[in-house]
PDB file of N, CA and C in Angstrom:
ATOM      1  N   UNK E   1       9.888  18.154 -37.147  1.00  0.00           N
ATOM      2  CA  UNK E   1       9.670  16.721 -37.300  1.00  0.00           C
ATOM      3  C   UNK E   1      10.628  15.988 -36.361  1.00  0.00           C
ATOM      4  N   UNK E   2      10.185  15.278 -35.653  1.00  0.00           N
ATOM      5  CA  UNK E   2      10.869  14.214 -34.740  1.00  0.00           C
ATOM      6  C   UNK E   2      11.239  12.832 -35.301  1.00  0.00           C
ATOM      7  N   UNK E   3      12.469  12.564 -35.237  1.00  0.00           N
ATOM      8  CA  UNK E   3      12.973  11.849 -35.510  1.00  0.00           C
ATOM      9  C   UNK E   3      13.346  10.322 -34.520  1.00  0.00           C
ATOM     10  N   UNK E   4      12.713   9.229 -34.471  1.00  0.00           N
ATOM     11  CA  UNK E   4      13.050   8.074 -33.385  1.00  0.00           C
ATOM     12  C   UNK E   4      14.016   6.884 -34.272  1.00  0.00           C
ATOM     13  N   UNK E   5      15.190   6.672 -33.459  1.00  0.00           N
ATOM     14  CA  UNK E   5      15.805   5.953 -34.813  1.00  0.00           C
ATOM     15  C   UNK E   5      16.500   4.233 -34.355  1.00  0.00           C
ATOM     16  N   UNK E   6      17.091   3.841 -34.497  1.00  0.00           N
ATOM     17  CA  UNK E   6      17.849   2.524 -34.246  1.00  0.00           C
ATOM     18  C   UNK E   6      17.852   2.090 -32.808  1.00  0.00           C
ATOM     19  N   UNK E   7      17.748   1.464 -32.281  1.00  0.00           N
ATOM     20  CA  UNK E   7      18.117   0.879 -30.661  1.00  0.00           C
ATOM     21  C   UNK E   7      16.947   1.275 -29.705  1.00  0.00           C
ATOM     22  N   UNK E   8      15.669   2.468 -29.930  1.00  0.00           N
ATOM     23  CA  UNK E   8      14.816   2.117 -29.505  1.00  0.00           C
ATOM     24  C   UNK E   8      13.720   1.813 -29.359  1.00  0.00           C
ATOM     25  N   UNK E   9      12.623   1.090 -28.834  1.00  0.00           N
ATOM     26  CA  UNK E   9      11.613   0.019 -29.198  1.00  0.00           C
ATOM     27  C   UNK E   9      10.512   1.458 -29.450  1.00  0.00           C
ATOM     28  N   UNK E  10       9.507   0.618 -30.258  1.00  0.00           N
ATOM     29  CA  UNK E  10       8.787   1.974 -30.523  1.00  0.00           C
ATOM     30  C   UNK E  10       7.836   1.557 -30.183  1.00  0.00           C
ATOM     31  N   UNK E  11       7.063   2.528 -29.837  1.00  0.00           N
ATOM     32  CA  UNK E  11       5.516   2.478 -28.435  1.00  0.00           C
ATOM     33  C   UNK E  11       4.409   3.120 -29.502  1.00  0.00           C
ATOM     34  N   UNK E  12       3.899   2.133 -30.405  1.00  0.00           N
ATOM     35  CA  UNK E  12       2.572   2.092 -30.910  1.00  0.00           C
ATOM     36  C   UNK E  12       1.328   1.780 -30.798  1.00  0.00           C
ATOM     37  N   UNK E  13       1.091   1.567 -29.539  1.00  0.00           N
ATOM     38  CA  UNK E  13      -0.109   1.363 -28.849  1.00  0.00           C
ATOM     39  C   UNK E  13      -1.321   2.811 -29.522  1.00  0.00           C
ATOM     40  N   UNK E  14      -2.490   1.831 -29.954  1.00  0.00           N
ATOM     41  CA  UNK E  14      -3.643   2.703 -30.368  1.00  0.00           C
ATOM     42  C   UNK E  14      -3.457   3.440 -31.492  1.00  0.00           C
ATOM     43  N   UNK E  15      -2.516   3.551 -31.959  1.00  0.00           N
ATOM     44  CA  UNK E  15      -1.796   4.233 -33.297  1.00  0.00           C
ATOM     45  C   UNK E  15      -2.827   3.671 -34.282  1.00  0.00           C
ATOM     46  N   UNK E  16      -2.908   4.431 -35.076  1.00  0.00           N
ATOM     47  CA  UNK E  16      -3.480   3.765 -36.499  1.00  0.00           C
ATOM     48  C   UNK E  16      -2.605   3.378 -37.663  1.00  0.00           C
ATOM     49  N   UNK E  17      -2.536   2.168 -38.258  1.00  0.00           N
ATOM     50  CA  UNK E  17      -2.092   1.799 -39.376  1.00  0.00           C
ATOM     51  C   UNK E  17      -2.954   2.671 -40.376  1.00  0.00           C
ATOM     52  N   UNK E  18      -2.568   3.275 -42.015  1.00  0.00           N
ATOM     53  CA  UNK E  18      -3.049   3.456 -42.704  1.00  0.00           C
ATOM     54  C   UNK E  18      -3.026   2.940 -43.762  1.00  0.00           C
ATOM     55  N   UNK E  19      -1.504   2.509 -43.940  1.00  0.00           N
ATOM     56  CA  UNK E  19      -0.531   1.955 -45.385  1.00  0.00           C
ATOM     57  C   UNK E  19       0.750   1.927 -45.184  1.00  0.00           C
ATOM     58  N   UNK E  20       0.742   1.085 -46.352  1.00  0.00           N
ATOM     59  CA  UNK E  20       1.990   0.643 -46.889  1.00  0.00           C
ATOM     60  C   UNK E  20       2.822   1.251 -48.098  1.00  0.00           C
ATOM     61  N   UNK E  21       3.661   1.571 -48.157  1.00  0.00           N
ATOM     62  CA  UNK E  21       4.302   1.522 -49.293  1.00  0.00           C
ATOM     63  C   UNK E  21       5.847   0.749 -49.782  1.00  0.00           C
ATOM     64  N   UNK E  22       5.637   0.343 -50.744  1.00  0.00           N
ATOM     65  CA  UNK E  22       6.781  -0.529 -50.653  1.00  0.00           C
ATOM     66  C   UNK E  22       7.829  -0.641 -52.033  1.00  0.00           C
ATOM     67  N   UNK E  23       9.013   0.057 -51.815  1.00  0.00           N
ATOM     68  CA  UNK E  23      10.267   0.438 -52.944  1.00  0.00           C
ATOM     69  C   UNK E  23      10.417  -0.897 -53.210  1.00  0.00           C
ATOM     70  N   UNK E  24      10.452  -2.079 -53.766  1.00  0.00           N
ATOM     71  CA  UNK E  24      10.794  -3.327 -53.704  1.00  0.00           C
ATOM     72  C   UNK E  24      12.601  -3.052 -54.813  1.00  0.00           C
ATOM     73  N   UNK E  25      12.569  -2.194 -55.874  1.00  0.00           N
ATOM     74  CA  UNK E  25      13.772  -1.969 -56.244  1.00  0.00           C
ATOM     75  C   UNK E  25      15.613  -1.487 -54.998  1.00  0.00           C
ATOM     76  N   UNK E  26      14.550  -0.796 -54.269  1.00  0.00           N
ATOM     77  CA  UNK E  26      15.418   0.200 -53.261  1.00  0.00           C
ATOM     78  C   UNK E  26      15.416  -0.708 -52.018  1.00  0.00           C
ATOM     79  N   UNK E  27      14.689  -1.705 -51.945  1.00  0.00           N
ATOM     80  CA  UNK E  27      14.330  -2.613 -50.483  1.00  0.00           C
ATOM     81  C   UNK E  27      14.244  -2.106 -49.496  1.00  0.00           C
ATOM     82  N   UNK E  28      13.389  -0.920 -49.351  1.00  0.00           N
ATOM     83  CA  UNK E  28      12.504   0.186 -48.919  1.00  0.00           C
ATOM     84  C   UNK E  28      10.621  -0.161 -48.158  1.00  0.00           C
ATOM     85  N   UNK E  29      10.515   0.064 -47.156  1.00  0.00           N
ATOM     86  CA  UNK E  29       9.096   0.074 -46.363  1.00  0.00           C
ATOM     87  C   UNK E  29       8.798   1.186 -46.059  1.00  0.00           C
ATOM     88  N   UNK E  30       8.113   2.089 -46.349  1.00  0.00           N
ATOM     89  CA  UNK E  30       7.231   3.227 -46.023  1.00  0.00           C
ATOM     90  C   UNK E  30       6.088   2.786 -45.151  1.00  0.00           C
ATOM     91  N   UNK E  31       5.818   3.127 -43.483  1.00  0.00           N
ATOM     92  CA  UNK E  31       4.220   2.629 -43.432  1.00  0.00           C
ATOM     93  C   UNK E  31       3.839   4.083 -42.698  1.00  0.00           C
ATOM     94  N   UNK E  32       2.695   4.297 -43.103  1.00  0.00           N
ATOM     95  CA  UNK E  32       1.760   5.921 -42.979  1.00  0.00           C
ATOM     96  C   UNK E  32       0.926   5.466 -41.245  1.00  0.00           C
ATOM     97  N   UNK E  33       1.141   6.182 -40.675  1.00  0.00           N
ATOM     98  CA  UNK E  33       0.861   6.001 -39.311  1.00  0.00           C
ATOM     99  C   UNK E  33       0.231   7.124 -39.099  1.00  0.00           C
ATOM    100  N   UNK E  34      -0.805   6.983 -37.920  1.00  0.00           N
ATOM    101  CA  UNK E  34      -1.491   8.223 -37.204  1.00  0.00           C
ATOM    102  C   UNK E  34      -1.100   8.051 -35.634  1.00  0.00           C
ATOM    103  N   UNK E  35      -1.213   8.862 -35.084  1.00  0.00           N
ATOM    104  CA  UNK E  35      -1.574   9.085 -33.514  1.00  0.00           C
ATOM    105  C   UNK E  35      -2.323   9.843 -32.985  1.00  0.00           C
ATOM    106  N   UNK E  36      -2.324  10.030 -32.272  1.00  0.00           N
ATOM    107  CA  UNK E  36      -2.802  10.754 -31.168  1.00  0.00           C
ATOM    108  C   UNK E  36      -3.518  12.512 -31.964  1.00  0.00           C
ATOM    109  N   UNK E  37      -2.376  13.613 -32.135  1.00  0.00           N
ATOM    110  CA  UNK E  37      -3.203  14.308 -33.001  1.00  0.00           C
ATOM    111  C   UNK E  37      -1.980  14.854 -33.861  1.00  0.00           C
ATOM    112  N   UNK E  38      -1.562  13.610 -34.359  1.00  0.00           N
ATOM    113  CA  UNK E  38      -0.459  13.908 -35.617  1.00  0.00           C
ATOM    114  C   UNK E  38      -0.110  12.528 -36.409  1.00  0.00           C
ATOM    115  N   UNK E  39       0.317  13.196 -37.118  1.00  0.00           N
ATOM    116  CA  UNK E  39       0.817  11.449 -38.395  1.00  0.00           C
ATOM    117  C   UNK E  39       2.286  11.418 -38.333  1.00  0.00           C
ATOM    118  N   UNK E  40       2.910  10.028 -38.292  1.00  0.00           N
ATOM    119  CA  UNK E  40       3.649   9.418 -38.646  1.00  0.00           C
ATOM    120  C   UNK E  40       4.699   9.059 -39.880  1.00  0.00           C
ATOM    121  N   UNK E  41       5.228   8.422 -39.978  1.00  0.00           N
ATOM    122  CA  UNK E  41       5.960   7.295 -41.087  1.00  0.00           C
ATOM    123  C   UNK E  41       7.056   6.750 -40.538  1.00  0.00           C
ATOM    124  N   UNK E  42       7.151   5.170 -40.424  1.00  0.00           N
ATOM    125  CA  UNK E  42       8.199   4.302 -40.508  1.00  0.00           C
ATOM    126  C   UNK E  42       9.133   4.418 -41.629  1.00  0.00           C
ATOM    127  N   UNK E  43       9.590   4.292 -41.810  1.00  0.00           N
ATOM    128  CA  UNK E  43      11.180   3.784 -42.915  1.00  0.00           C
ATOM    129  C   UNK E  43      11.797   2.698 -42.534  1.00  0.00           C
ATOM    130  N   UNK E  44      11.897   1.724 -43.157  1.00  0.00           N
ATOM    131  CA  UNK E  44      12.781   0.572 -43.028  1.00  0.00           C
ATOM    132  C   UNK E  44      13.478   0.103 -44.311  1.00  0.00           C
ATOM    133  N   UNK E  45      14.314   0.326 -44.089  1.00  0.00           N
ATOM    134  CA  UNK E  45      15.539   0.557 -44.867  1.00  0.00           C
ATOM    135  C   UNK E  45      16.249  -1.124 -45.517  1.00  0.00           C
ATOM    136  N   UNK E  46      16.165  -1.428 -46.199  1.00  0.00           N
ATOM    137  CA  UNK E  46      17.133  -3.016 -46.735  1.00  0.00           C
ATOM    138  C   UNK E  46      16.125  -4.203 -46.157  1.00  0.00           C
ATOM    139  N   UNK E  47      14.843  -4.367 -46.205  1.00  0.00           N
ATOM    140  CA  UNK E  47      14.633  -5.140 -45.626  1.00  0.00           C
ATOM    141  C   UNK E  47      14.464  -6.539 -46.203  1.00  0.00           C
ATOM    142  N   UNK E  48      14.172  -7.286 -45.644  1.00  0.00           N
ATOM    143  CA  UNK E  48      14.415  -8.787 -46.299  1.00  0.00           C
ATOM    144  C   UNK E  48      12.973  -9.843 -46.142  1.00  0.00           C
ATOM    145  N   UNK E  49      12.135  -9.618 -44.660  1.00  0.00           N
ATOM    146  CA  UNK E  49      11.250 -10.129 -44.990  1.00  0.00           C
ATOM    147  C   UNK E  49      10.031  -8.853 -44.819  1.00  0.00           C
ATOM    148  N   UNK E  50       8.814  -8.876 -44.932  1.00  0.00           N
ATOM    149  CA  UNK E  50       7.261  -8.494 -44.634  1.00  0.00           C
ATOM    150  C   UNK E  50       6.392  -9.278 -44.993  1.00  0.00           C
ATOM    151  N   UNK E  51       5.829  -9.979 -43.260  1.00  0.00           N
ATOM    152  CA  UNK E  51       4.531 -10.210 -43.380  1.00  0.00           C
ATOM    153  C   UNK E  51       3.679  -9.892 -42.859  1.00  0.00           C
ATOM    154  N   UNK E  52       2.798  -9.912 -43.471  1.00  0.00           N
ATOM    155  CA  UNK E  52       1.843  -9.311 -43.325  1.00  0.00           C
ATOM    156  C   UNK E  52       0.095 -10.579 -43.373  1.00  0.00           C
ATOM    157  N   UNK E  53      -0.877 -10.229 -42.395  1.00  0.00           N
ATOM    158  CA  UNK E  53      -2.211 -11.277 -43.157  1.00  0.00           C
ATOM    159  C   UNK E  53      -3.436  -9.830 -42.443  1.00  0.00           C
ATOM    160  N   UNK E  54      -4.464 -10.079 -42.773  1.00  0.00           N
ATOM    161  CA  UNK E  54      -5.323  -9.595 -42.744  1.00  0.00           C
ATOM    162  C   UNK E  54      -6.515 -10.471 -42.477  1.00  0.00           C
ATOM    163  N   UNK E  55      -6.513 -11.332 -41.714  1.00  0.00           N
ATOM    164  CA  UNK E  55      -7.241 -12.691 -41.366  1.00  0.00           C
ATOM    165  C   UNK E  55      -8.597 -11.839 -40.067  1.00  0.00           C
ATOM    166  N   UNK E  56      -8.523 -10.799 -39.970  1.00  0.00           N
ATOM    167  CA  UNK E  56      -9.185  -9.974 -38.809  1.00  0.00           C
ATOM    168  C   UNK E  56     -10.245 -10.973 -37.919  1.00  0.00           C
ATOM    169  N   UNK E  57      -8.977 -12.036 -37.274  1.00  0.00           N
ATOM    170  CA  UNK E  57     -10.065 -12.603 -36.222  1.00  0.00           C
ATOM    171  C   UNK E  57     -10.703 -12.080 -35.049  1.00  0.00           C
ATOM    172  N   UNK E  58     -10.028 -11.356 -34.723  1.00  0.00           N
ATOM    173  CA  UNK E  58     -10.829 -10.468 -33.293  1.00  0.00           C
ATOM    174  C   UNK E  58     -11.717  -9.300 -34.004  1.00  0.00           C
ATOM    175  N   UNK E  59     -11.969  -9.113 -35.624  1.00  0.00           N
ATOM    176  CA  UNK E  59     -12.699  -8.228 -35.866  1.00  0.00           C
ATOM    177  C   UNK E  59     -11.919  -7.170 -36.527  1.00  0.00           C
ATOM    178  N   UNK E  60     -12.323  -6.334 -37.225  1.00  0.00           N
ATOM    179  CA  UNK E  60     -11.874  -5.195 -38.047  1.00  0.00           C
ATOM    180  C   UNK E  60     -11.357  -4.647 -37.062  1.00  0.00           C
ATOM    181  N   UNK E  61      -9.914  -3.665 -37.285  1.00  0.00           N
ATOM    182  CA  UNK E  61      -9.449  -2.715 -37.036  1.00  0.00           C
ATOM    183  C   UNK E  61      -8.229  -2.108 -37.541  1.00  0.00           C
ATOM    184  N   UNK E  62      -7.819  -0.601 -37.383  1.00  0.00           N
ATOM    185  CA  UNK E  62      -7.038  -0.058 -38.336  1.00  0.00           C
ATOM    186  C   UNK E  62      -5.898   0.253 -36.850  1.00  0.00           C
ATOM    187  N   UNK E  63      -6.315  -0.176 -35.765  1.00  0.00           N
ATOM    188  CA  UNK E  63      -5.469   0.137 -34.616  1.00  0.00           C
ATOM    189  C   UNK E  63      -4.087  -0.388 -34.220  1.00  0.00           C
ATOM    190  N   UNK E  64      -3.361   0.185 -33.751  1.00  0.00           N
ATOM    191  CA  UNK E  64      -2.328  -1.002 -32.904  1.00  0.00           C
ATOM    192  C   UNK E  64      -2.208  -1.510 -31.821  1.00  0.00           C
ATOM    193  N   UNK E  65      -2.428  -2.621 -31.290  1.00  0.00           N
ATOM    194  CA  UNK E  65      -2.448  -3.507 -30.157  1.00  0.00           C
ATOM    195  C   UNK E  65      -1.305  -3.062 -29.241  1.00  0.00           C
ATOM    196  N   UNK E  66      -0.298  -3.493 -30.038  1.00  0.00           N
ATOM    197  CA  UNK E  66       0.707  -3.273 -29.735  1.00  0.00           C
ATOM    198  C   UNK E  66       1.874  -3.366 -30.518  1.00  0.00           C
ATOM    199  N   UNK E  67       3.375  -2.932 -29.755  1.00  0.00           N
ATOM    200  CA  UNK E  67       4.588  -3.634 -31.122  1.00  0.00           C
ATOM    201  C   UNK E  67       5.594  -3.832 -30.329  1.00  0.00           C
ATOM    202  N   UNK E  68       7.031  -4.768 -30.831  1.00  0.00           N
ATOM    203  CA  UNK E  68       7.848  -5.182 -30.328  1.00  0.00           C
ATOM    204  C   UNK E  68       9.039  -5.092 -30.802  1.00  0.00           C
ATOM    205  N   UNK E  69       9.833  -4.032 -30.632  1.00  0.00           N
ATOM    206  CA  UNK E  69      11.027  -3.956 -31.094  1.00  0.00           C
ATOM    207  C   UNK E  69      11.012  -2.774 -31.983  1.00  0.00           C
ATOM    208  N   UNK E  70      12.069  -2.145 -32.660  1.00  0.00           N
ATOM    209  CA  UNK E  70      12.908  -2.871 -33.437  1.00  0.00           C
ATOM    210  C   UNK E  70      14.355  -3.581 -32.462  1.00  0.00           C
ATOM    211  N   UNK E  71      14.312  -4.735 -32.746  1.00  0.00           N
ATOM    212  CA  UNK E  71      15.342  -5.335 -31.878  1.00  0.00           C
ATOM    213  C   UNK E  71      16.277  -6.273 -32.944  1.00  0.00           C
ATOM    214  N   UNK E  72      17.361  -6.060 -32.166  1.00  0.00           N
ATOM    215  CA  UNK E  72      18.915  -6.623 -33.005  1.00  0.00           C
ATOM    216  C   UNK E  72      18.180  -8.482 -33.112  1.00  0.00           C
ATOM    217  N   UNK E  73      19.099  -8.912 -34.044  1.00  0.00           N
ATOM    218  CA  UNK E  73      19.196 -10.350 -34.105  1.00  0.00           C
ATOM    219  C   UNK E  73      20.886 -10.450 -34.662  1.00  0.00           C
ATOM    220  N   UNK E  74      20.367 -12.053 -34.244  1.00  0.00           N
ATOM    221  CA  UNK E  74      22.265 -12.113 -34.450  1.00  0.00           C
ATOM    222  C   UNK E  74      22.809 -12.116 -36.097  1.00  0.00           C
ATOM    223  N   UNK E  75      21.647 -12.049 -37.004  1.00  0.00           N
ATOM    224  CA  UNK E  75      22.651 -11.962 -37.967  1.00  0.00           C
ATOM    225  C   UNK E  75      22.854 -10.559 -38.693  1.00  0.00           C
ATOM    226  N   UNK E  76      22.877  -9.488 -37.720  1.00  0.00           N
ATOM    227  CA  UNK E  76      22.741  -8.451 -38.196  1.00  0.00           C
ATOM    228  C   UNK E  76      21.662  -7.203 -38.668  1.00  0.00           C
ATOM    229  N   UNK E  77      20.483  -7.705 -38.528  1.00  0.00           N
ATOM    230  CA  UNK E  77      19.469  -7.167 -39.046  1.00  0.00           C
ATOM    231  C   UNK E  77      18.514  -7.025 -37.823  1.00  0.00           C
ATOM    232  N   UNK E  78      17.653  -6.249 -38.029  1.00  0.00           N
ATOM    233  CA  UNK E  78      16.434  -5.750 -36.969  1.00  0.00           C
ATOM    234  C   UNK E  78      15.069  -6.437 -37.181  1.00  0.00           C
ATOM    235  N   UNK E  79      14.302  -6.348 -36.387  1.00  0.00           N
ATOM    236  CA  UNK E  79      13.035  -6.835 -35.987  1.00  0.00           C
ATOM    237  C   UNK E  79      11.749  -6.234 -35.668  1.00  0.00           C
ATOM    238  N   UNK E  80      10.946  -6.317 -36.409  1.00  0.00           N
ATOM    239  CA  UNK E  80       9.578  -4.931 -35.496  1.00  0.00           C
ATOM    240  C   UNK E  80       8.613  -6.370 -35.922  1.00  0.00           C
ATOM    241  N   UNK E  81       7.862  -6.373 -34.969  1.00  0.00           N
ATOM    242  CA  UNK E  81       6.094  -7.169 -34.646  1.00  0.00           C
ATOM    243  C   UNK E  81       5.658  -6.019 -34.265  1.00  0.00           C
ATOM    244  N   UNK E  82       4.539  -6.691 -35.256  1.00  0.00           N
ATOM    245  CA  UNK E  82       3.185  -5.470 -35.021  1.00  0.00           C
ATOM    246  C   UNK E  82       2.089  -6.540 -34.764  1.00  0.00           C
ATOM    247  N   UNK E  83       1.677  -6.038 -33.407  1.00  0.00           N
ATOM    248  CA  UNK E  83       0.031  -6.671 -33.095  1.00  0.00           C
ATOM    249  C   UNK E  83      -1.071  -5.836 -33.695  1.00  0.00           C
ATOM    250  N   UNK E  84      -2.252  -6.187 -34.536  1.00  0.00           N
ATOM    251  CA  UNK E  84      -3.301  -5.219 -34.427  1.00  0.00           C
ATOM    252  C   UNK E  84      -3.995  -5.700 -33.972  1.00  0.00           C
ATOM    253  N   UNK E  85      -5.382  -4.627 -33.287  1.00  0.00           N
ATOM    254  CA  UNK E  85      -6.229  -5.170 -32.847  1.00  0.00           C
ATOM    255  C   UNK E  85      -7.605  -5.695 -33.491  1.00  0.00           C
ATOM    256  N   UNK E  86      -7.096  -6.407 -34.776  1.00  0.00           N
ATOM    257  CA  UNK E  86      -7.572  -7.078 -35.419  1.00  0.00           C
ATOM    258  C   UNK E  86      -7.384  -8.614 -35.101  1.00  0.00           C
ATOM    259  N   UNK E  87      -6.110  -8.983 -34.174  1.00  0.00           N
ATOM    260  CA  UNK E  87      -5.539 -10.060 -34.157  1.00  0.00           C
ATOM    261  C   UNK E  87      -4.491 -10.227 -35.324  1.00  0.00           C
ATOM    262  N   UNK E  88      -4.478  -9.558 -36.268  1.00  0.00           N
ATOM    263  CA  UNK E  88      -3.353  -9.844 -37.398  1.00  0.00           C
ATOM    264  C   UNK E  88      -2.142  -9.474 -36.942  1.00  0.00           C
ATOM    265  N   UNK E  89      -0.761 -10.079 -37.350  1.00  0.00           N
ATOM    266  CA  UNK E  89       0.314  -9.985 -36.832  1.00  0.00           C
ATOM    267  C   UNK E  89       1.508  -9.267 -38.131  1.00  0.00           C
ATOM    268  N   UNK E  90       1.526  -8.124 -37.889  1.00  0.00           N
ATOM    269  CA  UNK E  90       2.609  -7.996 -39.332  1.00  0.00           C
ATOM    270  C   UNK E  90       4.320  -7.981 -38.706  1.00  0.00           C
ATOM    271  N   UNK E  91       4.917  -8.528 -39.172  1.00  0.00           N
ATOM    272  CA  UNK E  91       6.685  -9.126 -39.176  1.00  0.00           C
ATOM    273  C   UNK E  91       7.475  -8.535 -40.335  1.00  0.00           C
ATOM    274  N   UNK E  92       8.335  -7.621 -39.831  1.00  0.00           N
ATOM    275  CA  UNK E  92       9.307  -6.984 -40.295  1.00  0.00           C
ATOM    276  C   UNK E  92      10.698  -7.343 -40.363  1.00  0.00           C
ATOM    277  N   UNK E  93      11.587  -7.792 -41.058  1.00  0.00           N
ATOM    278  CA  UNK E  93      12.738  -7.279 -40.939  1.00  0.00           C
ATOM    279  C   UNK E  93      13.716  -6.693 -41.817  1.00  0.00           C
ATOM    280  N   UNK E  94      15.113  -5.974 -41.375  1.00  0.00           N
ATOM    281  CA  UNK E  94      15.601  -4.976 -42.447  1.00  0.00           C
ATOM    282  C   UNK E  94      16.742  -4.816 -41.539  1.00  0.00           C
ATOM    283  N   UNK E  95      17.819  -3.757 -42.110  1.00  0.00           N
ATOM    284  CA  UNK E  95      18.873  -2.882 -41.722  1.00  0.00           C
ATOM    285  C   UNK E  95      18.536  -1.918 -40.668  1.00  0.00           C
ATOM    286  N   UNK E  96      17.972  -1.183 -41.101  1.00  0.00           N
ATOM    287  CA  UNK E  96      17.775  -0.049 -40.498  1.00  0.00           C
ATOM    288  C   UNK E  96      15.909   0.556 -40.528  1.00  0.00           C
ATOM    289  N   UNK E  97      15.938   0.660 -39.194  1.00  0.00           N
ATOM    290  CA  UNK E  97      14.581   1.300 -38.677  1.00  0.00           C
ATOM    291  C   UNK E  97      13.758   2.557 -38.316  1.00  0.00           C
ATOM    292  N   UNK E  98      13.579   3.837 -38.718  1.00  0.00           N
ATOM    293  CA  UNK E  98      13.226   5.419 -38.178  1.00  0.00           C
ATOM    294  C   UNK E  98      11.657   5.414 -38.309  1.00  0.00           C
ATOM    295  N   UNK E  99      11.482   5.787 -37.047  1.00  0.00           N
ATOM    296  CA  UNK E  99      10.133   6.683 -37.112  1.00  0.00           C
ATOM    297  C   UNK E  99      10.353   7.876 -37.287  1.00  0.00           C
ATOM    298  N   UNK E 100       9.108   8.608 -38.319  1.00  0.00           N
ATOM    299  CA  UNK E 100       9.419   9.999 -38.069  1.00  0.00           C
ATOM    300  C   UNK E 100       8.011  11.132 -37.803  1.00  0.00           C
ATOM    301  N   UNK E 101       7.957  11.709 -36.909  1.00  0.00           N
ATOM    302  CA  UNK E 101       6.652  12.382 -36.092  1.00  0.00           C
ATOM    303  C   UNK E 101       6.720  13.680 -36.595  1.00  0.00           C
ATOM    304  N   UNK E 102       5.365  13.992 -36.909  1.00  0.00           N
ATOM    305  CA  UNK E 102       4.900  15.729 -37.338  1.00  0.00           C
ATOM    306  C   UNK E 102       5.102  16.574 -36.428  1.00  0.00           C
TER     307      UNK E 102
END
């Protein structure tokens, strides 16, 4: 299992979203990812906001457009945007960020 962790941006292009899971006690994000010809999972660790809409103006999809970050902010905490190619925009932030690959 491959491990991608803090400081660099993660390259989710075409990836599939599947789910969510969410520790709200532990302030915990689980999200179930596919690629190419293996699966995924994010971890985001302490986080503070998730949004999320499902408004699918460009049309259904389970894909990723694209994503941006995880990137520092100044008050300490990290950042991930997720484009889908649905047009929906999901907004992350938290402590700490890992992908982890099959």
């Amino acid at each position: 299992m491959l491990k991608q962790s803090q400081g660099k941006q993660f390259h989710l292009h075409d990836w599939s979203l599947i789910g969510f899971y969410i520790n709200w006690q532990q302030a915990i994000i689980e999200i179930e990812l596919l690629y190419g010809t293996g699966k995924a999972r994010m971890l985001i660790k302490d986080f503070t906001t998730l949004d999320v809409s499902q408004k699918n103006d460009w049309g259904k999809s389970i894909l990723i457009n694209s994503s941006n970050g995880p990137l520092s902010l100044e008050n300490g905490l990290m950042y991930l945007e997720i484009e889908m190619q649905s047009g929906d925009l999901i907004k992350i932030e938290g402590k700490n960020f890992e992908l982890w690959k099959d």
